[in-house]
CSV table of C-alpha atoms in Angstrom, one decimal:
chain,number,residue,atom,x,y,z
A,1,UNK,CA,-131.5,-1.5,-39.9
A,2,UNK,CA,-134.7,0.1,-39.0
A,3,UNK,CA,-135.5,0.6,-35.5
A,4,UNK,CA,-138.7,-1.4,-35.7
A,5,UNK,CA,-137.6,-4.5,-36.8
A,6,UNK,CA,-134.5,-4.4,-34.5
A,7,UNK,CA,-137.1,-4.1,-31.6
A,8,UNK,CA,-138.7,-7.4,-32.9
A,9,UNK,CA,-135.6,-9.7,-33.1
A,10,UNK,CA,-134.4,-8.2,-29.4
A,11,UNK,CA,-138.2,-8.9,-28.2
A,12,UNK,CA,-137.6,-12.2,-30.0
A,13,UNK,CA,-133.8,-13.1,-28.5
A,14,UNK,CA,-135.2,-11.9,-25.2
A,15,UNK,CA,-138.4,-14.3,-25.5
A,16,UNK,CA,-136.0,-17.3,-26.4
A,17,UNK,CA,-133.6,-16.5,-23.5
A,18,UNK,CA,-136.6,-16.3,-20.8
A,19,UNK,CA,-137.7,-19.6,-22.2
A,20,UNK,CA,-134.4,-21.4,-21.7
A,21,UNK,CA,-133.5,-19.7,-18.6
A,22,UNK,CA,-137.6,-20.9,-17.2
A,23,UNK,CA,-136.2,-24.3,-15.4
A,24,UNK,CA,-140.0,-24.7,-13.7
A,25,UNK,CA,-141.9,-27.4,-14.7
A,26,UNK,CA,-144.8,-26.8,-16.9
A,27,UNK,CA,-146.3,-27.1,-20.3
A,28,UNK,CA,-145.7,-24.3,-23.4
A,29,UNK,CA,-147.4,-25.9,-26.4
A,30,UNK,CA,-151.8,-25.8,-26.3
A,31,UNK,CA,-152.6,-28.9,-27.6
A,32,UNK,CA,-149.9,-30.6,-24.9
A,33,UNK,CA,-151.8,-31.3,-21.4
A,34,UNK,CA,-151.6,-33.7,-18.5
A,35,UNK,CA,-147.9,-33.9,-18.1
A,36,UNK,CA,-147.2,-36.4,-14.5
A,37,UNK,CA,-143.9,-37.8,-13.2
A,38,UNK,CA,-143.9,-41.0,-10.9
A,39,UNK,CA,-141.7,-43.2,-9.0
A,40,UNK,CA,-142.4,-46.8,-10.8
A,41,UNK,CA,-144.3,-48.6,-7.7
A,42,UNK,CA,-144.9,-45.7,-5.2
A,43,UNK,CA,-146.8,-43.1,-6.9
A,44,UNK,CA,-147.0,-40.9,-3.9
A,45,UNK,CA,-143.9,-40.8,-3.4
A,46,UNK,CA,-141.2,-37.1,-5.0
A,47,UNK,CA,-139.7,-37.6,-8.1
A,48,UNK,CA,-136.4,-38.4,-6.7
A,49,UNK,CA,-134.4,-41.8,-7.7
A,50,UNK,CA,-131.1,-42.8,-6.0
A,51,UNK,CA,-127.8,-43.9,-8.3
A,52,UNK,CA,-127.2,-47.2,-9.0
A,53,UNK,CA,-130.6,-48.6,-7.6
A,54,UNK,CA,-133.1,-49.8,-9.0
A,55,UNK,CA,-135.6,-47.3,-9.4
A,56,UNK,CA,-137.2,-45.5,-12.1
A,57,UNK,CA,-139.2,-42.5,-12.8
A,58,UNK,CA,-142.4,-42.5,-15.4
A,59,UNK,CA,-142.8,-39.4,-17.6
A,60,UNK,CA,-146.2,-39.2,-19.0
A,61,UNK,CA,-148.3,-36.8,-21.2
A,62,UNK,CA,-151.0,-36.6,-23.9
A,63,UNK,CA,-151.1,-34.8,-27.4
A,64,UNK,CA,-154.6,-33.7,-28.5
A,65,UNK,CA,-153.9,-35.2,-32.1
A,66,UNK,CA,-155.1,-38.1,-34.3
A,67,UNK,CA,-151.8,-39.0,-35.5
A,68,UNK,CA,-148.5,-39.6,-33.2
A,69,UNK,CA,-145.7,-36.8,-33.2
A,70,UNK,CA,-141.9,-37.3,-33.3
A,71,UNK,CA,-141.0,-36.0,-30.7
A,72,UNK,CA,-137.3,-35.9,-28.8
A,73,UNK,CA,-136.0,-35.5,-25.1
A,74,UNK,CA,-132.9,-34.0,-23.9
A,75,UNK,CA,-132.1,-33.7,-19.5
A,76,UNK,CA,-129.6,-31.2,-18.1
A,77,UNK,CA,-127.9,-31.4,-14.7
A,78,UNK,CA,-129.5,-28.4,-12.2
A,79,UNK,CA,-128.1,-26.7,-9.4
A,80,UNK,CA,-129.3,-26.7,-6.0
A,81,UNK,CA,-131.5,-23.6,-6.6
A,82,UNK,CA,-132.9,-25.3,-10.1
A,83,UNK,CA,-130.2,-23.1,-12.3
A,84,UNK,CA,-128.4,-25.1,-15.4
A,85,UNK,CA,-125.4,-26.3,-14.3
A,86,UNK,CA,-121.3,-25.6,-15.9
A,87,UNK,CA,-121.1,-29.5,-16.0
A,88,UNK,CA,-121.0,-30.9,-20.2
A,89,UNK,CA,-123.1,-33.8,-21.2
A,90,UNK,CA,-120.1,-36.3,-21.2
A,91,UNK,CA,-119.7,-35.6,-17.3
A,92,UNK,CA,-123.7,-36.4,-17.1
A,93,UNK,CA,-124.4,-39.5,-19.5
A,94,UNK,CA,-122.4,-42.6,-21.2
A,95,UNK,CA,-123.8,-41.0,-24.6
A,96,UNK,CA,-125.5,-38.3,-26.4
A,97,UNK,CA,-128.1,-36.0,-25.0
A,98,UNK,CA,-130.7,-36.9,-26.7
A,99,UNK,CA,-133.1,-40.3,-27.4
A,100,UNK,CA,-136.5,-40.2,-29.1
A,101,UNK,CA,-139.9,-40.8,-27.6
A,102,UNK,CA,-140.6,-44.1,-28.5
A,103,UNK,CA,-143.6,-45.3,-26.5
A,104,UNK,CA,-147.0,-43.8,-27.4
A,105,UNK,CA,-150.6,-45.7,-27.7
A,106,UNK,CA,-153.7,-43.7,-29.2
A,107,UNK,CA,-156.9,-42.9,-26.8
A,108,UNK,CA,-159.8,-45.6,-27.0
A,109,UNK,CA,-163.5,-44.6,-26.6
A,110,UNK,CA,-163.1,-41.0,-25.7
A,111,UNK,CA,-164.6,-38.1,-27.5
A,112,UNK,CA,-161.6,-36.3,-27.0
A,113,UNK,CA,-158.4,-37.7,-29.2
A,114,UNK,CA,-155.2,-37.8,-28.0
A,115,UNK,CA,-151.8,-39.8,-28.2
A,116,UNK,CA,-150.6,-41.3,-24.6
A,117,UNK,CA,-146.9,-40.5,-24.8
A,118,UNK,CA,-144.8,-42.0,-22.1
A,119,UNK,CA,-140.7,-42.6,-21.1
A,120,UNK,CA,-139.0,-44.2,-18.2
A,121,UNK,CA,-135.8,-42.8,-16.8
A,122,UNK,CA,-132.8,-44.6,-16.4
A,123,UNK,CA,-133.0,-46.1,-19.3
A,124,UNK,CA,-130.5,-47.9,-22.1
A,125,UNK,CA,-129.9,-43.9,-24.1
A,126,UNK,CA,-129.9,-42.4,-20.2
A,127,UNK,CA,-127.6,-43.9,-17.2
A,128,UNK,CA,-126.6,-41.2,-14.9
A,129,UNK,CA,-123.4,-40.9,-13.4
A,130,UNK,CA,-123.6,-37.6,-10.9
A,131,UNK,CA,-126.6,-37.1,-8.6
A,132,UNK,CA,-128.4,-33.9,-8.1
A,133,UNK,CA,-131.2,-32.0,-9.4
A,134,UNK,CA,-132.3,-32.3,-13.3
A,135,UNK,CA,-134.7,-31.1,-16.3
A,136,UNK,CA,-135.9,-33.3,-18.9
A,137,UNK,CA,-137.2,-31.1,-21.9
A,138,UNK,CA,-139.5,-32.6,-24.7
A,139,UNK,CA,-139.3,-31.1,-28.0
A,140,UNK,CA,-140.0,-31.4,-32.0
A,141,UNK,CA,-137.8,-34.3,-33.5
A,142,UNK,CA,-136.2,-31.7,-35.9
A,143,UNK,CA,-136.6,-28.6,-33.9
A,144,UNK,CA,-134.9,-28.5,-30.5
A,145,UNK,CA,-135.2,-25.2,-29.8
A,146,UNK,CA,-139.1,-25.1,-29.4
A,147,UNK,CA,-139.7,-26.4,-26.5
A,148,UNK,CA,-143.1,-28.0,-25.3
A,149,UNK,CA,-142.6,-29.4,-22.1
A,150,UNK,CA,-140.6,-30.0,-19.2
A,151,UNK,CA,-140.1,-31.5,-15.9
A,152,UNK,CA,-138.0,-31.8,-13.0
A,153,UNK,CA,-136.6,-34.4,-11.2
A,154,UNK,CA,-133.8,-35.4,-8.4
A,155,UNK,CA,-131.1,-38.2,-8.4
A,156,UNK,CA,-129.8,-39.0,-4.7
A,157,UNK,CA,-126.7,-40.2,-4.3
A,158,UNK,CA,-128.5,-42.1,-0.8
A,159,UNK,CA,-125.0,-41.2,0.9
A,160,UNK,CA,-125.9,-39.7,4.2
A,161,UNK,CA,-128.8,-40.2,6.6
A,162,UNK,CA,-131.2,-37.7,7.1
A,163,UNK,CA,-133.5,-37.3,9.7
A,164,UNK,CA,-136.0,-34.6,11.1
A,165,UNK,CA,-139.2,-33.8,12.5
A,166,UNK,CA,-142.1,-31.0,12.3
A,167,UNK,CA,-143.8,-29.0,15.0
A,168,UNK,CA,-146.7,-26.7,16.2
A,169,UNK,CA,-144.6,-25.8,18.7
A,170,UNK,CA,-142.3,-22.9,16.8
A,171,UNK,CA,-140.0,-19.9,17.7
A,172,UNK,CA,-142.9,-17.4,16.5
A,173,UNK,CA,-145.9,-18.7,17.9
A,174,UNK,CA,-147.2,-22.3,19.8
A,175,UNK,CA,-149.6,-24.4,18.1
A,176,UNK,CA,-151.1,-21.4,16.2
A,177,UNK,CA,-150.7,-21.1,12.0
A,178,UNK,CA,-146.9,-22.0,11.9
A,179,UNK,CA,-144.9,-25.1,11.7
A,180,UNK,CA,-141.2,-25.8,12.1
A,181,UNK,CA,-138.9,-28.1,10.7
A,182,UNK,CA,-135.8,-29.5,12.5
A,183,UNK,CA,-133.5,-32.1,10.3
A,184,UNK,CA,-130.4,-33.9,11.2
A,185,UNK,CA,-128.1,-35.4,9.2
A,186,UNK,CA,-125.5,-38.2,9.9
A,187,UNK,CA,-122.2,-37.6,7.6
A,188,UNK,CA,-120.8,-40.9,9.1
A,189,UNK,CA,-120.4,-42.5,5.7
A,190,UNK,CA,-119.5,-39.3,3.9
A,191,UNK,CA,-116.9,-37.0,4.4
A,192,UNK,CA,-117.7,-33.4,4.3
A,193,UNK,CA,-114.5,-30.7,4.4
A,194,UNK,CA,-116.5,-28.1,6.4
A,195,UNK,CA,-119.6,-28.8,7.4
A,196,UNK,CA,-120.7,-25.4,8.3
A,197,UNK,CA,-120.3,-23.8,5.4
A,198,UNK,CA,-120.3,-26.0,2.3
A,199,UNK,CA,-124.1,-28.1,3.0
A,200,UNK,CA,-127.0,-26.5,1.7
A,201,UNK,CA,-130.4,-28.3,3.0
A,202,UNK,CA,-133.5,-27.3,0.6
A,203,UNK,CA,-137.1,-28.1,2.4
A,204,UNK,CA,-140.3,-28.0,0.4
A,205,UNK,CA,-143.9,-28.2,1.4
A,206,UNK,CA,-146.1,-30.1,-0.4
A,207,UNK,CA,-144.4,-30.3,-3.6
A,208,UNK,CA,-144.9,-26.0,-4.2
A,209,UNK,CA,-142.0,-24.5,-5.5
A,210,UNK,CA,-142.3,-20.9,-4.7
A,211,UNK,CA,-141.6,-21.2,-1.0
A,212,UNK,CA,-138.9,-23.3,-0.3
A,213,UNK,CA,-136.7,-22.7,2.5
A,214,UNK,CA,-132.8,-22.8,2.5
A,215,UNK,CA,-130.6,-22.7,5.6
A,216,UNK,CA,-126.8,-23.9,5.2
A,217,UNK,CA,-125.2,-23.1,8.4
A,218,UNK,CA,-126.0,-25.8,10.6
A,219,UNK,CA,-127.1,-24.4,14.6
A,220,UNK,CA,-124.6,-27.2,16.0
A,221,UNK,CA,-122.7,-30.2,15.5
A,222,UNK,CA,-122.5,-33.2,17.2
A,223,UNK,CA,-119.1,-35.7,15.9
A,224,UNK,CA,-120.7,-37.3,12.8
A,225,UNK,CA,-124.3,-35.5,13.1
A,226,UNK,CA,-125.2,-31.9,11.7
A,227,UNK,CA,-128.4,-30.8,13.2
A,228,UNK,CA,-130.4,-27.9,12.0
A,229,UNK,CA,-132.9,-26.3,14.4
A,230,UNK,CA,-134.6,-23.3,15.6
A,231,UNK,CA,-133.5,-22.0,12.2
A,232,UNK,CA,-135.8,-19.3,11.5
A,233,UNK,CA,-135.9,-19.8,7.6
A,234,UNK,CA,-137.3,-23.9,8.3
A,235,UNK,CA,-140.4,-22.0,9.8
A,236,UNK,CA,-143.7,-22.5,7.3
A,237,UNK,CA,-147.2,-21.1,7.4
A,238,UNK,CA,-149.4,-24.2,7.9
A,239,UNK,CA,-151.9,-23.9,5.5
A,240,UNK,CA,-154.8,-25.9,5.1
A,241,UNK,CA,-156.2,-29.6,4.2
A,242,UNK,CA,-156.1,-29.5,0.6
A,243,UNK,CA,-159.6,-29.8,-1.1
A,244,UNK,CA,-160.5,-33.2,-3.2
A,245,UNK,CA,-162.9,-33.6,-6.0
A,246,UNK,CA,-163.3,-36.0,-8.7
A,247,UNK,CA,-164.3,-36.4,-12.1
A,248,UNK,CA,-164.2,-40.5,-12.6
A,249,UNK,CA,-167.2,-40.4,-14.0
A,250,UNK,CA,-169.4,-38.4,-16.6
A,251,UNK,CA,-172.5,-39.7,-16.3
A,252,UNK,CA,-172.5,-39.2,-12.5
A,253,UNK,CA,-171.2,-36.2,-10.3
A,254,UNK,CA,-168.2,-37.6,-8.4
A,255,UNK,CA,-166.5,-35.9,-4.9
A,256,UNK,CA,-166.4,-32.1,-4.9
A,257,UNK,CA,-169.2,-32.2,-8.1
A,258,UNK,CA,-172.1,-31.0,-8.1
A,259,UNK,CA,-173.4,-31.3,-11.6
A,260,UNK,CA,-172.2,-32.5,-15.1
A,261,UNK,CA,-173.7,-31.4,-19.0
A,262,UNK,CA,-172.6,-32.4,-22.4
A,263,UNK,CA,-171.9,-29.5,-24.3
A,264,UNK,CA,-170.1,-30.6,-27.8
A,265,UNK,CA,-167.5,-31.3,-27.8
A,266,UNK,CA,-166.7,-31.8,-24.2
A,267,UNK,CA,-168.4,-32.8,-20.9
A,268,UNK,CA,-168.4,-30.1,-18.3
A,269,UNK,CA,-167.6,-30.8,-15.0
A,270,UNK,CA,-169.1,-28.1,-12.2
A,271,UNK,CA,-167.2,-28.2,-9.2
A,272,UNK,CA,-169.2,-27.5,-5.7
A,273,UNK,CA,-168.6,-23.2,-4.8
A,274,UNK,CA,-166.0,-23.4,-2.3
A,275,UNK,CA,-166.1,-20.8,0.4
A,276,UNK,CA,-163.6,-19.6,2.3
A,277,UNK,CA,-161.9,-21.4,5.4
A,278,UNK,CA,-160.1,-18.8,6.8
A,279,UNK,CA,-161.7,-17.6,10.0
A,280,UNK,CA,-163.7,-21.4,10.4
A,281,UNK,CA,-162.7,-24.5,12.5
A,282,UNK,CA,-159.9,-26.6,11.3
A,283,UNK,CA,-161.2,-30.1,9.8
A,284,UNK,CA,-158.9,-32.8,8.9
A,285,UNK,CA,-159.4,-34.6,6.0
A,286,UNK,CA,-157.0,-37.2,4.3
A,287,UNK,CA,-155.1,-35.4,1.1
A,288,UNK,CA,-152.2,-36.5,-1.6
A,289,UNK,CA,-151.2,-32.9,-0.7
A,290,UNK,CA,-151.4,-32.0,-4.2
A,291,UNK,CA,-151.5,-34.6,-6.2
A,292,UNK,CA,-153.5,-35.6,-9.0
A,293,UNK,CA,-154.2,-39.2,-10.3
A,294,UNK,CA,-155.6,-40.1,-13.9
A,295,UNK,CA,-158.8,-42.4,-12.9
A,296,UNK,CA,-161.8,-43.6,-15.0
A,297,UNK,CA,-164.6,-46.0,-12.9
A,298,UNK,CA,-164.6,-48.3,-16.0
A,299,UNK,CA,-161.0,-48.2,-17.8
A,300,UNK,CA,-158.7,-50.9,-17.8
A,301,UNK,CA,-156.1,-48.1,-18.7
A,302,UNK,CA,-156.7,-45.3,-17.7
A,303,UNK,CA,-153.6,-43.4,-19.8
A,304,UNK,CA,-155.7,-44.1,-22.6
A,305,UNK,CA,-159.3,-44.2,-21.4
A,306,UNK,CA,-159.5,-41.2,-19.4
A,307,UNK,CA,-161.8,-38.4,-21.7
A,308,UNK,CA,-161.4,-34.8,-21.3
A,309,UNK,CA,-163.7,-32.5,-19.8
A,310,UNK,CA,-164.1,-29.2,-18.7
A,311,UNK,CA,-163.9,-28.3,-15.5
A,312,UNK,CA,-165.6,-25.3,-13.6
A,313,UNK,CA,-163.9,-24.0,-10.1
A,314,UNK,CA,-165.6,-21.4,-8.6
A,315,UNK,CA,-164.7,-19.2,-5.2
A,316,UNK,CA,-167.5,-17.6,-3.7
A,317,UNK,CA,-166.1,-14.4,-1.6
A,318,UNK,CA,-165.6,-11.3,-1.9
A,319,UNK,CA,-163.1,-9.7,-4.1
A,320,UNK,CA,-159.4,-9.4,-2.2
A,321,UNK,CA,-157.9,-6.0,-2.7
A,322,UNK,CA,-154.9,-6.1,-4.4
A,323,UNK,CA,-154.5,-9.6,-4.3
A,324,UNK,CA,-155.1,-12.4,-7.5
A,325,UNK,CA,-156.3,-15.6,-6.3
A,326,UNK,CA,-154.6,-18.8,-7.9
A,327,UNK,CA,-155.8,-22.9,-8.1
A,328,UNK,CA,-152.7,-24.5,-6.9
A,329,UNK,CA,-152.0,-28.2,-7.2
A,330,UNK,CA,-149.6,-30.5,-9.3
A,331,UNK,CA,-152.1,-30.5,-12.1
A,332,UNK,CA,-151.5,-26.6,-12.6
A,333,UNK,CA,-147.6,-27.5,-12.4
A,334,UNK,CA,-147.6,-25.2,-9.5
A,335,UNK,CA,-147.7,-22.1,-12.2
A,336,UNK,CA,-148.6,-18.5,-11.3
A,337,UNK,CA,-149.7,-17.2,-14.5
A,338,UNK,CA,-152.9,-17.2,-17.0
A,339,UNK,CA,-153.2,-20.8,-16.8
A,340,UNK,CA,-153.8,-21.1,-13.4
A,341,UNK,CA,-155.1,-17.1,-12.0
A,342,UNK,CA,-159.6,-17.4,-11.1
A,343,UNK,CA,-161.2,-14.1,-12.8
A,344,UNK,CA,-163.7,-12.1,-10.6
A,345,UNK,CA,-167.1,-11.9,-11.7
A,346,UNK,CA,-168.8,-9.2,-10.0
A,347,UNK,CA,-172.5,-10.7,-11.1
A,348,UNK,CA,-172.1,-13.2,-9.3
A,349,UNK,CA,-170.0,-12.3,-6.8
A,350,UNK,CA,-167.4,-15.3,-7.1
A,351,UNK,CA,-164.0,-16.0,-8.5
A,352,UNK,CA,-164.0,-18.5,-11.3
A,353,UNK,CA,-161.6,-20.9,-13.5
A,354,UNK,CA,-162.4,-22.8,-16.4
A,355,UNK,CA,-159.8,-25.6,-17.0
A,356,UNK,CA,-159.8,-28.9,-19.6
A,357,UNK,CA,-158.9,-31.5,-17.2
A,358,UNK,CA,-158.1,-35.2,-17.6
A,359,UNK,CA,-160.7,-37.6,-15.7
A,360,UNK,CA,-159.4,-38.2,-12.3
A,361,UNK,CA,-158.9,-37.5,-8.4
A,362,UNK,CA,-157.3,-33.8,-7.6
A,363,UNK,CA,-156.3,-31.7,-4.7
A,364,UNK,CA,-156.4,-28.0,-5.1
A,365,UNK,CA,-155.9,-25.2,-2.8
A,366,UNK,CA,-156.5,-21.3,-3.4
A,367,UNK,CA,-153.2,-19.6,-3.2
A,368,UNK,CA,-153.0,-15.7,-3.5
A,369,UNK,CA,-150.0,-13.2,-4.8
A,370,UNK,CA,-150.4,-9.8,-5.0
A,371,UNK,CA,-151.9,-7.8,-8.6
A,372,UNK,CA,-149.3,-7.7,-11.0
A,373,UNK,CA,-150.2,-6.4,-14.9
A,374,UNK,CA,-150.7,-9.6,-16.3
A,375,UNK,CA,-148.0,-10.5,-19.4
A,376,UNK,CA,-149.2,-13.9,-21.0
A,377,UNK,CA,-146.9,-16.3,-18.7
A,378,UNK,CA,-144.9,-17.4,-15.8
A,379,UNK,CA,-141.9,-14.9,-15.6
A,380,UNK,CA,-138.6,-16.6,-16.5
A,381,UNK,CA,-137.6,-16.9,-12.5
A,382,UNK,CA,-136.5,-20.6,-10.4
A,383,UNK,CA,-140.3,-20.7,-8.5
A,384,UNK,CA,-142.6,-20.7,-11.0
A,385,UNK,CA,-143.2,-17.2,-12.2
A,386,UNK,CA,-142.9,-15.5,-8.8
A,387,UNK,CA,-140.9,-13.6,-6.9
A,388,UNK,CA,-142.3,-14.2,-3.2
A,389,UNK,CA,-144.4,-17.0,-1.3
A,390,UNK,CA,-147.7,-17.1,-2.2
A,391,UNK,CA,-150.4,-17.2,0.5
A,392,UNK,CA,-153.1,-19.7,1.6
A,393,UNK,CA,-154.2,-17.3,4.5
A,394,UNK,CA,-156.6,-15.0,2.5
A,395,UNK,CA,-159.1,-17.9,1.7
A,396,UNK,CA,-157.8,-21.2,3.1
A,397,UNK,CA,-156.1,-20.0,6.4
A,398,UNK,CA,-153.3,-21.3,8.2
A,399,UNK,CA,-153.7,-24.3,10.8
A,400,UNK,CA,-151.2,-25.8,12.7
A,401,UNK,CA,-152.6,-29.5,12.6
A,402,UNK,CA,-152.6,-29.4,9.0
A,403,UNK,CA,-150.8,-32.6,7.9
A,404,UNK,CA,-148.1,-31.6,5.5
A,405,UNK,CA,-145.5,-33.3,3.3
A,406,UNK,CA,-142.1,-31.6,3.8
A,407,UNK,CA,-139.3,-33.0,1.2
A,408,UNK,CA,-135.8,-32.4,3.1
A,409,UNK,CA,-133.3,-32.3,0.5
A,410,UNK,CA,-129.2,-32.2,1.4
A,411,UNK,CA,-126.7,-31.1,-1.2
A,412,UNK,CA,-122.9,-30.7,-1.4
A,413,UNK,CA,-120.2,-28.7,-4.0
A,414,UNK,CA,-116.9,-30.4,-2.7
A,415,UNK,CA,-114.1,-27.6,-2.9
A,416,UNK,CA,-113.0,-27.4,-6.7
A,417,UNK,CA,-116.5,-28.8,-8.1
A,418,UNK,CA,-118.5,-27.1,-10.5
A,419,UNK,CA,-122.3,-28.7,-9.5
A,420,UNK,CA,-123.6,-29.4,-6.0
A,421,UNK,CA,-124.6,-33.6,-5.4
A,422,UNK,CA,-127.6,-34.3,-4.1
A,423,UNK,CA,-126.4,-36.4,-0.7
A,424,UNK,CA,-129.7,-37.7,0.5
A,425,UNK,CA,-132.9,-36.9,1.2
A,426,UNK,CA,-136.2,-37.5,3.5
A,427,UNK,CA,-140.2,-37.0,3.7
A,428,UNK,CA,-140.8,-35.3,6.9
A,429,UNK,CA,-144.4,-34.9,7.8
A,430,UNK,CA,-146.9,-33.0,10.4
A,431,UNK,CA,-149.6,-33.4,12.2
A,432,UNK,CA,-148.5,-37.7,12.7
């Protein structure tokens, strides 16, 4: 075989295996955008359902496309640490792993056209049996290996209490840039063989997934509890307040806008230069930490009202050496690649992003990594293309009475399992 087409169908294997090995949220097909998970009556609340209850998670995304797609969905069981897991489908579900997506409706009065696709989880084709962490993969009705979506989600199995708290007050500086989580956890109502050794407690800050902390020997126990605390690894740079803007309307420039044009084919949203907060006086504001919500000032749905319109961010500051400045936020899936990384302009002195976003309410924050040669995508790694915590002290600074949301997750492998349960979990928050 010549060497040049064995090269191809290696790059080709290895571009297949990245994909399926990528368990990070996010979007891989262009005309695919807007992808959102929510708990069915609390939309602020992690995508995390407990067994046997009553709650249910809504998938949602649109398809720029004038005609509906067939589209299918499979869900595999995670690991603690987001990796597929050894367990087979039967262990998982009553039946097959795989059910269409059946619900769709077609965008009224926009001047962008899309299909609304949306699916609610449990459902009659999905009852889970095992908690823990899971993906839910969308793909082609007759091609499941091309994949154009995904998402993650948690099932709890609400077994043991968990409690916590955050302070300013931490073992590396007092009501400076850090904060630090203590949790404690009541295994009254759930045996555990050895506590010290076989609980892993995951805490996340604000929904990003490239800095989550892990600690799973427990600093003391007390009969039933396990308390974590003074644990050096549940110690988080504060951050910021994220930043809000809107794009309701597009006749009228919203919060965070300060202008809008029509340019066929879209409107073009330009978003007030931010400036750096680093070095100026914390100011509180009231955030979704991340979040975005879909919103139109007029629509009576706004899945299928909502237009499309581009969006201009710009950073005005000086060029960071070394570093690459990113928009973080749940609209950007928390990605570190192309999709998300501002460009330099050195005309104008600013860093600048030009996204299509849906009409709504967002939070953003500037996040920065170092330079890396730039390959066309997220890296196939468990945090989103990265291989460290990104920063928010180059441009929004860290503050310890910033008010964050801190998901405290427990999970346990009994001895002779092959995939760790999701015990219980809790929203711990600061600044409160």
């Amino acid at each position: 075989m010549p060497l040049r087409k064995l090269l191809l169908i290696i790059t080709a294997l290895f571009a297949i295996c990245m994909q399926a090995e990528n368990t990070s949220t996010g979007i891989f097909h262009p005309d695919f955008h807007t992808l959102t998970i929510e708990l069915e009556g609390n939309r602020l609340a992690p995508p995390v359902i407990t067994l046997n209850s009553t709650d249910r998670l809504t998938i949602g995304f649109d398809r720029f496309a004038e005609e509906r797609d067939y589209l299918r969905y499979s869900i595999y069981h995670c690991d603690a640490d987001w990796r597929l897991s050894n367990v087979v489908d039967s262990e998982v579900f009553d039946g097959f792993n795989y059910a269409d997506v059946e619900d769709y409706s077609f965008s009224r009065g926009t001047s962008t056209h899309y299909v609304h696709y949306s699916l609610t989880l449990p459902n009659p084709d999905f009852r889970f049996t095992l908690s823990g962490n899971y993906l839910l993969r969308v793909y082609p009705e007759d091609n499941p290996d091309e994949i154009i979506l995904q998402v993650r989600f948690m099932v709890s199995e609400g077994a043991v209490q968990v409690r916590g708290e955050v302070s300013s007050r931490t073992d590396v500086d007092y009501n400076d840039s850090h904060q630090q989580v203590d949790v404690e956890l009541d295994l009254m109502r759930y045996p555990v063989r050895d506590s010290f050794n076989d609980l892993r407690v995951v805490v996340t800050q604000n929904g990003r997934v490239d800095n989550p902390a892990v600690v799973s020997h427990p600093s003391r126990v007390n009969g039933s509890k396990i308390i974590f605390d003074h644990q050096r690894n549940l110690i988080f740079p504060a951050g910021n307040e994220y930043r809000r803007m809107e794009t309701v309307q597009l006749t009228y420039p919203g919060m965070g806008v300060e202008s809008i044009e029509w340019v066929p084919p879209f409107y073009h949203h330009f978003i007030a230069p931010a400036t750096p907060r680093h070095s100026k006086n914390y100011l509180f504001d009231s955030t979704q930490h991340g979040r975005f919500f879909v919103r139109e000032y007029n629509a009576s749905d706004f899945n299928t009202e909502a237009d499309y319109s581009v969006v201009h961010f710009t950073l005005a500051m000086l060029p960071i050496p070394g570093m690459d400045v990113y928009l973080d936020g749940d609209f950007t899936n928390r990605r570190f690649d192309e999709s998300s990384r501002m460009r330099y302009d050195a005309e104008t002195g600013t860093y600048q992003k030009v996204m299509l976003l849906k009409q709504g309410a967002y939070n953003y924050q500037f996040l920065t990594l170092p330079s890396q040669p730039q390959q066309g995508g997220a890296k196939p790694l468990f945090n989103n293309g990265v291989d460290r915590p990104a920063s928010t002290a180059d441009v929004d600074g860290n503050f310890y009475q910033t008010v964050n949301e801190y998901l405290v997750a427990v999970y346990y492998r009994a001895p002779g399992e092959r995939y760790d349960r999701l015990l219980g979990y809790t929203l711990l928050f600061s600044g409160t």
